[in-house]
Coordinates of C-alpha atoms in Angstrom, one line a residue:
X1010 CA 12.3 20.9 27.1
X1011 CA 15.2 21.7 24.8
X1012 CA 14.9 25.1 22.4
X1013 CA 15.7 22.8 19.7
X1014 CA 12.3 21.6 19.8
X1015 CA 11.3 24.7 18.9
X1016 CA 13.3 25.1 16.2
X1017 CA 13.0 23.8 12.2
X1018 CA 15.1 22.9 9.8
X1019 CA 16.8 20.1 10.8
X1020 CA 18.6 17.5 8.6
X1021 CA 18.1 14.5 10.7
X1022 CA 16.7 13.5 13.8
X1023 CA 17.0 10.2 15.8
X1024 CA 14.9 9.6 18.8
X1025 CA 15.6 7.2 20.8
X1026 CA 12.6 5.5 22.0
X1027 CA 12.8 4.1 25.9
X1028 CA 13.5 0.6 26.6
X1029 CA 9.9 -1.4 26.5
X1030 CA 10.0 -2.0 30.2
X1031 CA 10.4 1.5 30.7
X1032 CA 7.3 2.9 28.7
X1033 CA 3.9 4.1 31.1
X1034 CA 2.3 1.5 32.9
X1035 CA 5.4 -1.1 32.6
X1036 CA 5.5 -4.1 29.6
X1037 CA 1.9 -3.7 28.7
X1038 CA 1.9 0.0 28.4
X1039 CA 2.1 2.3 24.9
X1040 CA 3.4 5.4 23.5
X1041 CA 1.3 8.3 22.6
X1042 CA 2.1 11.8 20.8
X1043 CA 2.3 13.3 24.5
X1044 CA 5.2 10.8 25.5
X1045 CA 8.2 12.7 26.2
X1046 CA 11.4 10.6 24.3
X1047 CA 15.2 12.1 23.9
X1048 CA 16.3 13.3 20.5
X1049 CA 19.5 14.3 18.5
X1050 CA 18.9 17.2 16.1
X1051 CA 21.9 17.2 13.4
X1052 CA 22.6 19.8 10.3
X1053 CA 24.0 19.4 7.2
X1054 CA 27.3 21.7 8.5
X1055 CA 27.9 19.2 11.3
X1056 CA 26.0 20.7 13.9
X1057 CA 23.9 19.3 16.8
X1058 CA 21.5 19.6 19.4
X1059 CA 19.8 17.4 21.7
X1060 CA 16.8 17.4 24.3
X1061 CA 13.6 16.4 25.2
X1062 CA 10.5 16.5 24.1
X1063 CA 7.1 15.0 23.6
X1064 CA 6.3 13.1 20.3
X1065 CA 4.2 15.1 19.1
X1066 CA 6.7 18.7 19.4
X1067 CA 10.0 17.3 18.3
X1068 CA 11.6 19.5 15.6
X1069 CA 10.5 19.3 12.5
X1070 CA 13.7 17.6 10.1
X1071 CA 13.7 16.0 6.6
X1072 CA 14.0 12.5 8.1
X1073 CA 13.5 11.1 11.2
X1074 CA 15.3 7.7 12.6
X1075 CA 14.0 5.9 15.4
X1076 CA 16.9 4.5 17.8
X1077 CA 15.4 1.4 19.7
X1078 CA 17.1 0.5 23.2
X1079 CA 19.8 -2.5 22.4
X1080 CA 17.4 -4.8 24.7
X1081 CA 14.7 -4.1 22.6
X1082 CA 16.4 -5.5 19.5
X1083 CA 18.0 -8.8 18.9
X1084 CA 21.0 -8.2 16.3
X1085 CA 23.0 -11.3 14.8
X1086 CA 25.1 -12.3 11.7
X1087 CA 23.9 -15.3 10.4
X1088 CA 24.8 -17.5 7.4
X1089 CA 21.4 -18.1 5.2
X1090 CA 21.2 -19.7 1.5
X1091 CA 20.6 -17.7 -1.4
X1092 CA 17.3 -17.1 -1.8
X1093 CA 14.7 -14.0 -2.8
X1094 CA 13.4 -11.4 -0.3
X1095 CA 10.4 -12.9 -0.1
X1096 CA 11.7 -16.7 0.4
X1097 CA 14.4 -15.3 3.0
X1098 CA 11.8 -13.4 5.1
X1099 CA 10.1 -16.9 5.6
X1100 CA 13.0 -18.1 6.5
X1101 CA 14.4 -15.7 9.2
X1102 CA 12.5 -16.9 11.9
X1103 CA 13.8 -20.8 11.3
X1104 CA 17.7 -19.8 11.0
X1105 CA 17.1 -17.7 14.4
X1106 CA 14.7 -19.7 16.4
X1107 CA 17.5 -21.3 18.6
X1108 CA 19.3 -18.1 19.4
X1109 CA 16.5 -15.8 20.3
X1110 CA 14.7 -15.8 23.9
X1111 CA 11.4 -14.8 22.8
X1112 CA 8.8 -16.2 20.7
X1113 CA 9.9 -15.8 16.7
X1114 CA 6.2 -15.5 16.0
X1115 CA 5.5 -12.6 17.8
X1116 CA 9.4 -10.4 16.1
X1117 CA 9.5 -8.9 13.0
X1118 CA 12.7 -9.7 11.4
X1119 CA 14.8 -7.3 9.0
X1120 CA 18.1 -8.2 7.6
X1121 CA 20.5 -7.0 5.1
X1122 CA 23.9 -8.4 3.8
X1123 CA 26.7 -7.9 5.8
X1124 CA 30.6 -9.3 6.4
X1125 CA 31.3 -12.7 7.1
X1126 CA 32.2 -12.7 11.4
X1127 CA 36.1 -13.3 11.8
X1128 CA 37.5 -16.5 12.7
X1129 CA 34.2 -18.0 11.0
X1130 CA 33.8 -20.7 8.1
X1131 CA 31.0 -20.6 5.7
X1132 CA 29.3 -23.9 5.7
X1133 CA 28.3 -23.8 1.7
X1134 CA 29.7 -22.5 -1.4
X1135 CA 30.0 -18.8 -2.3
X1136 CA 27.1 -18.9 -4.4
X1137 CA 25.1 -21.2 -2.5
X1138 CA 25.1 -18.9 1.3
X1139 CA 26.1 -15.2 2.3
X1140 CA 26.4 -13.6 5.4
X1141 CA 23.6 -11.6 6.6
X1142 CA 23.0 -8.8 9.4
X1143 CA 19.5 -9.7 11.0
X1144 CA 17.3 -7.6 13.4
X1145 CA 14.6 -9.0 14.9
X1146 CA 12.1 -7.1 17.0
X1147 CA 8.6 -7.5 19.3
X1148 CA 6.0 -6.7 16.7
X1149 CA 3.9 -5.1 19.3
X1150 CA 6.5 -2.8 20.8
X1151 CA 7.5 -1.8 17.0
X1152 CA 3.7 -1.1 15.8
X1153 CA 2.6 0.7 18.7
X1154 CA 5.8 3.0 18.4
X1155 CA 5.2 3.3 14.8
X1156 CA 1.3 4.4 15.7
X1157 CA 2.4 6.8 18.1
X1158 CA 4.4 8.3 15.3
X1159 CA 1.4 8.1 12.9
X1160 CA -0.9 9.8 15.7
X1161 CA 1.7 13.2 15.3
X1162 CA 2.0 13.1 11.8
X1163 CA 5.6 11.9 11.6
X1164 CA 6.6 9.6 9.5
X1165 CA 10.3 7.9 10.1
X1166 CA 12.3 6.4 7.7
X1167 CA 14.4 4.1 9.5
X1168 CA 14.4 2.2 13.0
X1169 CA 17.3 0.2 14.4
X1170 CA 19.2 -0.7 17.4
X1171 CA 21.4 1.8 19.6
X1172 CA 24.6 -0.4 19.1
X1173 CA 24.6 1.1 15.5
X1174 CA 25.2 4.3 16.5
X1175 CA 28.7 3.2 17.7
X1176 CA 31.3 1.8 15.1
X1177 CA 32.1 -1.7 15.4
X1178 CA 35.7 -2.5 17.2
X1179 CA 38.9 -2.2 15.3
X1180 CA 42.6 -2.0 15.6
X1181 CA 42.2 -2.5 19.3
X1182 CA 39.8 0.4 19.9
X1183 CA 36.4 0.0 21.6
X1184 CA 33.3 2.2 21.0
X1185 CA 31.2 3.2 23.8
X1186 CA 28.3 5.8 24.5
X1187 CA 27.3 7.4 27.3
X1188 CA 24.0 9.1 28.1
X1189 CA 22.7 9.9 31.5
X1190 CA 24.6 7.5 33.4
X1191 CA 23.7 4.4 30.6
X1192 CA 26.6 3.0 28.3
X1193 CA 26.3 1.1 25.4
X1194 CA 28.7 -0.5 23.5
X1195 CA 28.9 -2.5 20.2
X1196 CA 31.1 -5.8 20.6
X1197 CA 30.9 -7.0 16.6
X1198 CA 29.2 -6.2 13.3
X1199 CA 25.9 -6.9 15.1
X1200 CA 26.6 -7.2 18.6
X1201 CA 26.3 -5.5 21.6
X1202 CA 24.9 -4.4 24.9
X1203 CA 23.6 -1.9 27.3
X1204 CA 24.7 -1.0 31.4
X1205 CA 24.7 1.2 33.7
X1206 CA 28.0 3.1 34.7
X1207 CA 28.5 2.6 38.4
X1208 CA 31.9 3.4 40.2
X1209 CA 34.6 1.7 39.1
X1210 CA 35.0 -0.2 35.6
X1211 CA 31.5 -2.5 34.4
X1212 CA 31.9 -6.1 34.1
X1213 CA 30.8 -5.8 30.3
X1214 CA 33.7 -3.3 29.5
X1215 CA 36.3 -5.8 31.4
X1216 CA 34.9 -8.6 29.4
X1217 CA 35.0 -7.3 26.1
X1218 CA 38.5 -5.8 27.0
X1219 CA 39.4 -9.8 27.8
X1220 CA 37.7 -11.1 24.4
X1221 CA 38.7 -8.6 22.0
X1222 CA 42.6 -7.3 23.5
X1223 CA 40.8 -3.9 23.6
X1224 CA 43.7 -1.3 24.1
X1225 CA 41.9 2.1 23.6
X1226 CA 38.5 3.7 24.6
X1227 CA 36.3 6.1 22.3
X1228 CA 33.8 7.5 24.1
X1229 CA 30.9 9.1 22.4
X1230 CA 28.0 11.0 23.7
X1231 CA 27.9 12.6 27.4
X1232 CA 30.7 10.9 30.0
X1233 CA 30.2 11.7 32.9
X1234 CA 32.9 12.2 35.9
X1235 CA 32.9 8.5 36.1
X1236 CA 34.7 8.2 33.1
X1237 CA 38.6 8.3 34.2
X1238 CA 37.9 6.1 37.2
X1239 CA 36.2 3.5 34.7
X1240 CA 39.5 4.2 32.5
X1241 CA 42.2 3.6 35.1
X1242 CA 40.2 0.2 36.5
X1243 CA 40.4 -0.8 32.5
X1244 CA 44.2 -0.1 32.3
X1245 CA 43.2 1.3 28.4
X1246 CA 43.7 4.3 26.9
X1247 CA 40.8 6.8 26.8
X1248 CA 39.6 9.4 23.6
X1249 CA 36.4 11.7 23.4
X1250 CA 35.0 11.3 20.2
X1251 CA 33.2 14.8 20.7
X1252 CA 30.1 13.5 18.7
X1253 CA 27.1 11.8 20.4
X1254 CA 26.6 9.2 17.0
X1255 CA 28.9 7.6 14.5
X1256 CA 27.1 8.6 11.1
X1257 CA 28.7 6.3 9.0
X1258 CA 28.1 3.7 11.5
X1259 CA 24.1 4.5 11.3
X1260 CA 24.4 4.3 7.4
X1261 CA 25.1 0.5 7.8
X1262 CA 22.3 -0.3 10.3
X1263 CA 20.0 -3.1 9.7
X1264 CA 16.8 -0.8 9.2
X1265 CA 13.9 -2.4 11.1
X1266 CA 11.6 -0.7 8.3
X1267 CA 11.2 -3.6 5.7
X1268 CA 8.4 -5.7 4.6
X1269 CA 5.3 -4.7 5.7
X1270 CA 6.7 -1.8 8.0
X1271 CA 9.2 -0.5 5.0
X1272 CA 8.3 3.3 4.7
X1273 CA 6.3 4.3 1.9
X1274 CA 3.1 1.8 3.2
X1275 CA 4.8 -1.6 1.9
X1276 CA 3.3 -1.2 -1.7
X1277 CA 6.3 -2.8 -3.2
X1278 CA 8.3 -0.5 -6.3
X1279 CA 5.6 2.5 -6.2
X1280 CA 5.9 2.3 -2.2
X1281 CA 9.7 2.4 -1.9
X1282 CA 9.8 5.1 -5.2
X1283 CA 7.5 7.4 -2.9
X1284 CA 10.0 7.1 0.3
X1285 CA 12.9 8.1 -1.8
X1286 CA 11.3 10.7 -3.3
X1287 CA 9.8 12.1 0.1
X1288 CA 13.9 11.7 1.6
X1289 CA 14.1 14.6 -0.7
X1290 CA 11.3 17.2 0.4
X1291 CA 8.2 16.9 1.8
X1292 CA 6.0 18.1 -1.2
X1293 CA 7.1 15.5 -3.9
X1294 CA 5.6 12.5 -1.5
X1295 CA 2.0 13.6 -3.0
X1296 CA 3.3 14.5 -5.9
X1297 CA 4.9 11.2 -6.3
X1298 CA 1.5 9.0 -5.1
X1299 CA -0.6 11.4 -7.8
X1300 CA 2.4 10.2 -10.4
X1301 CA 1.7 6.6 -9.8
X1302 CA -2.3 6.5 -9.3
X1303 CA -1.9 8.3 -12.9
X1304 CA -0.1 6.1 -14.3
X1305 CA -2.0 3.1 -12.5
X1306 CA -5.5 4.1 -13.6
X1307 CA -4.2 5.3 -17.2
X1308 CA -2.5 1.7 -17.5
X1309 CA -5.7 0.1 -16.4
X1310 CA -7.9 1.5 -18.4
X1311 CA -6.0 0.9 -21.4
X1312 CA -5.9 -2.9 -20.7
X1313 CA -9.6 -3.0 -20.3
X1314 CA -10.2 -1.2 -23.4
X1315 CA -8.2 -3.9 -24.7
X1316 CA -10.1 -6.3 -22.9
X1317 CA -13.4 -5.2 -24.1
X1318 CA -11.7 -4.7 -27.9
X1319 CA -10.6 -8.2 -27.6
X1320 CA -14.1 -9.6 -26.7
X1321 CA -15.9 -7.2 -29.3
X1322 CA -13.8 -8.4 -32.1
X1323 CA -14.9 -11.9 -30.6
X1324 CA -18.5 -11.5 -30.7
X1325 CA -18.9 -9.9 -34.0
X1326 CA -17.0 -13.0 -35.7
X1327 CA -18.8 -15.4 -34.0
X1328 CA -22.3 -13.3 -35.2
X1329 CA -20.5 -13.2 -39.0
X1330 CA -20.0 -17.3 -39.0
X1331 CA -23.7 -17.8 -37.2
X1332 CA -25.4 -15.7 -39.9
X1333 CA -23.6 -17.2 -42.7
X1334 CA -24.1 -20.8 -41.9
X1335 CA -27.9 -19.6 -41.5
X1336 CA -28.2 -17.3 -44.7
X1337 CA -25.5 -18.7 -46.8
X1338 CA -26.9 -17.0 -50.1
X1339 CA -26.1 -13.5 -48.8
X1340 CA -24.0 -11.8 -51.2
X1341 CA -22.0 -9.4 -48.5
X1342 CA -22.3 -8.9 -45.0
X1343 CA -22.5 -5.6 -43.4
X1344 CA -25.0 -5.3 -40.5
X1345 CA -25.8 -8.8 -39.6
X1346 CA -28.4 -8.7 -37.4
X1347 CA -30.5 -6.2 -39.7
X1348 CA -29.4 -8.5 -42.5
X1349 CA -31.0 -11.5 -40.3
X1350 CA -34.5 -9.5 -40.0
X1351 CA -35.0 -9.0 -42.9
X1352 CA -34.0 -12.4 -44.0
X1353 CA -36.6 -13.8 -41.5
X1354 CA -39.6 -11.9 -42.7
X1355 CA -38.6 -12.7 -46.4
X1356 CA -38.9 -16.3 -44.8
X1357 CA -42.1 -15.6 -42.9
X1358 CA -43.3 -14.4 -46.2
X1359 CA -42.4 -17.2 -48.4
X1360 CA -44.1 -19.6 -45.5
X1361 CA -47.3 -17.3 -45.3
X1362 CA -46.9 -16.1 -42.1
X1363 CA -47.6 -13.0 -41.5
X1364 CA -45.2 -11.0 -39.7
X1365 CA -45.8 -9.4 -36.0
X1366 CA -45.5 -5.7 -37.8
X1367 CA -47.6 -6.6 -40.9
X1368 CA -50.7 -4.2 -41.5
X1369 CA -53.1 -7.2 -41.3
X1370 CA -51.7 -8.3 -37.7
X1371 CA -51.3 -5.0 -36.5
X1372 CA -55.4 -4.3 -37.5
X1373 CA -56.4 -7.2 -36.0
X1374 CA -54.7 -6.8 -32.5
X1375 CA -56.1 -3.0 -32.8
X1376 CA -60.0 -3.9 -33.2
X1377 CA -59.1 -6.4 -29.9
X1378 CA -57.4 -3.5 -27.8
X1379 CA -60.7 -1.3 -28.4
X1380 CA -63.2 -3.6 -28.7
X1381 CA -64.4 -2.7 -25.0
X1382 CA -63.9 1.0 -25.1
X1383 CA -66.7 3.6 -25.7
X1384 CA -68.3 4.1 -29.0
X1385 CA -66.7 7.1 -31.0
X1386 CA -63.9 8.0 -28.8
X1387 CA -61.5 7.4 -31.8
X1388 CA -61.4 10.2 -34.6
X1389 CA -58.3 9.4 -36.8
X1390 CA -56.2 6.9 -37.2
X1391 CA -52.6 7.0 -39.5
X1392 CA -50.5 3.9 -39.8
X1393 CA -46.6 4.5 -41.1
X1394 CA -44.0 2.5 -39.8
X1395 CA -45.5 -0.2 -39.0
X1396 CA -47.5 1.5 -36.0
X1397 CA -51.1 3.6 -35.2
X1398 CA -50.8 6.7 -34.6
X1399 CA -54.7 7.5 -32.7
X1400 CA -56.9 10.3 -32.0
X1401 CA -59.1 10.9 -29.9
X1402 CA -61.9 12.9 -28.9
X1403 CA -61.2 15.6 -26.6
X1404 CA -61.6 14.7 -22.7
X1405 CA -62.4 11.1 -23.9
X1406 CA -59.4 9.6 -22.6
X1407 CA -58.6 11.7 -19.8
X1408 CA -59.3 9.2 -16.5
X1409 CA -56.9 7.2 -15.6
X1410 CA -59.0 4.4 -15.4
X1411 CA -59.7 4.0 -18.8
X1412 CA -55.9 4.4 -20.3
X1413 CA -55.2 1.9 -17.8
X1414 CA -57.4 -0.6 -19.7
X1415 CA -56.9 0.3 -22.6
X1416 CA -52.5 -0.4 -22.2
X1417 CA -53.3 -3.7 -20.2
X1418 CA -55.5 -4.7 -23.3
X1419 CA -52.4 -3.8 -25.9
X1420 CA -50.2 -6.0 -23.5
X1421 CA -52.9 -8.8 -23.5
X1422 CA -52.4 -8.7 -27.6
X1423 CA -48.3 -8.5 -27.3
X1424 CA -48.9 -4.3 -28.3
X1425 CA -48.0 -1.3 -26.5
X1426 CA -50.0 1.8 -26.4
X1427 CA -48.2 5.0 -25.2
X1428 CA -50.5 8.1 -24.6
X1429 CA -48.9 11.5 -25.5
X1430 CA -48.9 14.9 -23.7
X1431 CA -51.0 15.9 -27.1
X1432 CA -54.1 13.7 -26.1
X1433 CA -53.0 11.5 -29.0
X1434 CA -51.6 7.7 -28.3
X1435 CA -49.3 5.1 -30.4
X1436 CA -50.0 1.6 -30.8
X1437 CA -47.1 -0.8 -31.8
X1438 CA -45.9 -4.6 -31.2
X1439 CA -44.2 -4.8 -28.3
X1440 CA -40.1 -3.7 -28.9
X1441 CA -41.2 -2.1 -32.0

């Protein structure tokens, strides 16, 4: 393994994640923190480093980029209407289903606006279509990367293909990287493809030199010795970059990282706020999440308690119009359900009904609660507030049993009688 890995610091690093086909146990296999994956260390002066290492040692850097193997990746420009993110998302997998091998319902599908392809016509109105660059990528191969990520406490904030890494062709100049006897090139905006360099010049550089009148080579990354026989079989001109990635060529990648794989968890606004803010340092990620919960829960609260205000106000004017079409000759209304008690027992009155609190009821019930108990147990008795208050002699009440009759008795009459620590007991209607 490279020193690098050793290292910290870092500004950026991509790490380019094997071709599918290539990862342990063939198609069906899956990454873990222990799989070993190249990387590119870069620093803000310029500076670089690459290597080797396992997932779970890479260098520690402020972002991390994950370069997926051109094979991996289907990359187009396509002409789509107008329409929102969500609305276009829905409609990827429609506009692409013709040009794409696999199965749409098994990619995820990214896309950002990009130029219109030259020698091309739109089909509608400026404001009715644009040009987009679209990704599109096995969900499974994308997730399980991802998790292997997750599993080592990385978190990257972008994924796209290798051919972004290159610049697209211009002025007669093709791009094309080299790494341990592999080339890629990039053919258009979003176009390109992957070979292995073999002796003599590979039919995708001779091609592209046909389509495109290529004139000069920049070669990026590692060439090998290969190179100038692969030159003079091409009859083109040859220039080391001396850089293994075109930076500004990665800023205008379709990042593979949107919808429900966008970095910050997919939690819309808040979710895309927090990636930002983690770009910048690692500490104002939790910072940023205790920002929003904050300001979630404080927002939520305060349209409950505007909820519950709303339904208080509610109630107590529906209570104020119920008591005045009952009690119409009331004066003023403060407290209406006190006003309403004592409005019915002025009508109990008036009717000749005694009340459930009145002295006459209350003696009445309280001969039937102690009709059945022993003789003399009872030595004083106050009534105030419209309740007993009973004493008794000592030890008289002291089993269980006998307090147990004595409250199912008081229930019988619609009382209740509470025994106190004291020895003493209260007897009042029910609620009272």
């Amino acid at each position: 393994m490279n020193q690098v890995a050793s290292r910290s610091g870092w500004l950026r690093l991509l790490v380019f994640v094997p071709a599918r086909r290539n990862w342990p146990a063939g198609a069906r296999g899956t990454l873990s923190p222990s799989s070993v994956v190249p990387f590119l260390a870069l620093r803000a002066d310029g500076s670089a480093d690459q290597g080797a290492a396992p997932i779970g040692r890479l260098p520690k850097a402020r972002t991390i980029d994950l370069v997926f193997d051109c094979l991996d990746v289907f990359s187009a420009s396509v002409e789509a209407p107008r329409l929102n993110e969500a609305r276009l998302r829905q409609a990827l997998p429609n506009l692409l289903e013709e040009r794409m091998l696999a199965d749409p319902a098994d990619c995820h599908f990214a896309s950002t606006p990009g130029p219109q392809p030259p020698g091309t016509t739109s089909s509608g109105g400026a404001d009715e279509t644009t040009w987009l660059s679209v990704a599109a990528i096995d969900r499974t191969t994308l997730a399980r990367t991802l998790e292997a990520f997750a599993q080592a406490q990385l978190h990257p904030h972008a994924a796209y293909s290798e051919i972004y890494t290159l610049p697209a062709p211009r002025d007669g100049t093709l791009c094309l990287r080299i790494d341990q006897g592999r080339g890629v090139i990039r053919t258009g905006w979003d176009q390109g493809c992957a070979f292995d360099i073999e002796d003599g010049a590979p039919g995708a550089l001779a091609l592209a030199r046909h389509q495109l009148g290529i004139q000069r080579l920049r070669v990026y990354g590692r060439p090998g010795a290969q190179l100038p026989a692969v030159a003079q079989a091409l009859g083109v001109e040859v220039e080391e970059a001396q850089f293994d990635v075109d930076l500004a060529a990665v800023d205008d990648a379709v990042n593979l990282l949107q919808g429900s794989y966008a970095s910050g968890g997919g939690f819309g606004i808040p979710g895309r706020l927090i990636a930002r803010l983690a770009r910048q340092g690692a500490w104002r990620a939790p910072a940023a999440w205790l920002g929003v919960c904050a300001a979630i829960g404080i927002g939520g609260l305060n349209a409950y308690w505007l909820k519950l205000d709303a339904q208080y106000r509610d109630l107590r004017t529906s209570m104020r119009h119920t008591f005045r079409d009952a009690f119409p000759g009331e004066p003023t209304i403060i407290d209406e359900l006190a006003q309403a008690a004592r409005a019915v027992q002025t009508l109990r009155a008036r009717a000749g009904r005694p009340s459930a609190d009145d002295f006459s009821v209350l003696n009445a019930q309280a001969l039937q609660v102690f009709a059945s108990a022993p003789v003399g147990i009872v030595t004083d008795i106050e009534y105030a507030d419209r309740s007993y208050r009973l004493r008794f002699k000592p030890g008289s009440v002291d089993k269980a049993e006998l307090r147990n009759a004595l409250q199912a008795r008081a229930i019988a009459q619609g009382m209740a009688l509470r025994f106190d620590a004291d020895g003493s007991a209260r007897l009042a209607p029910q609620g009272g």
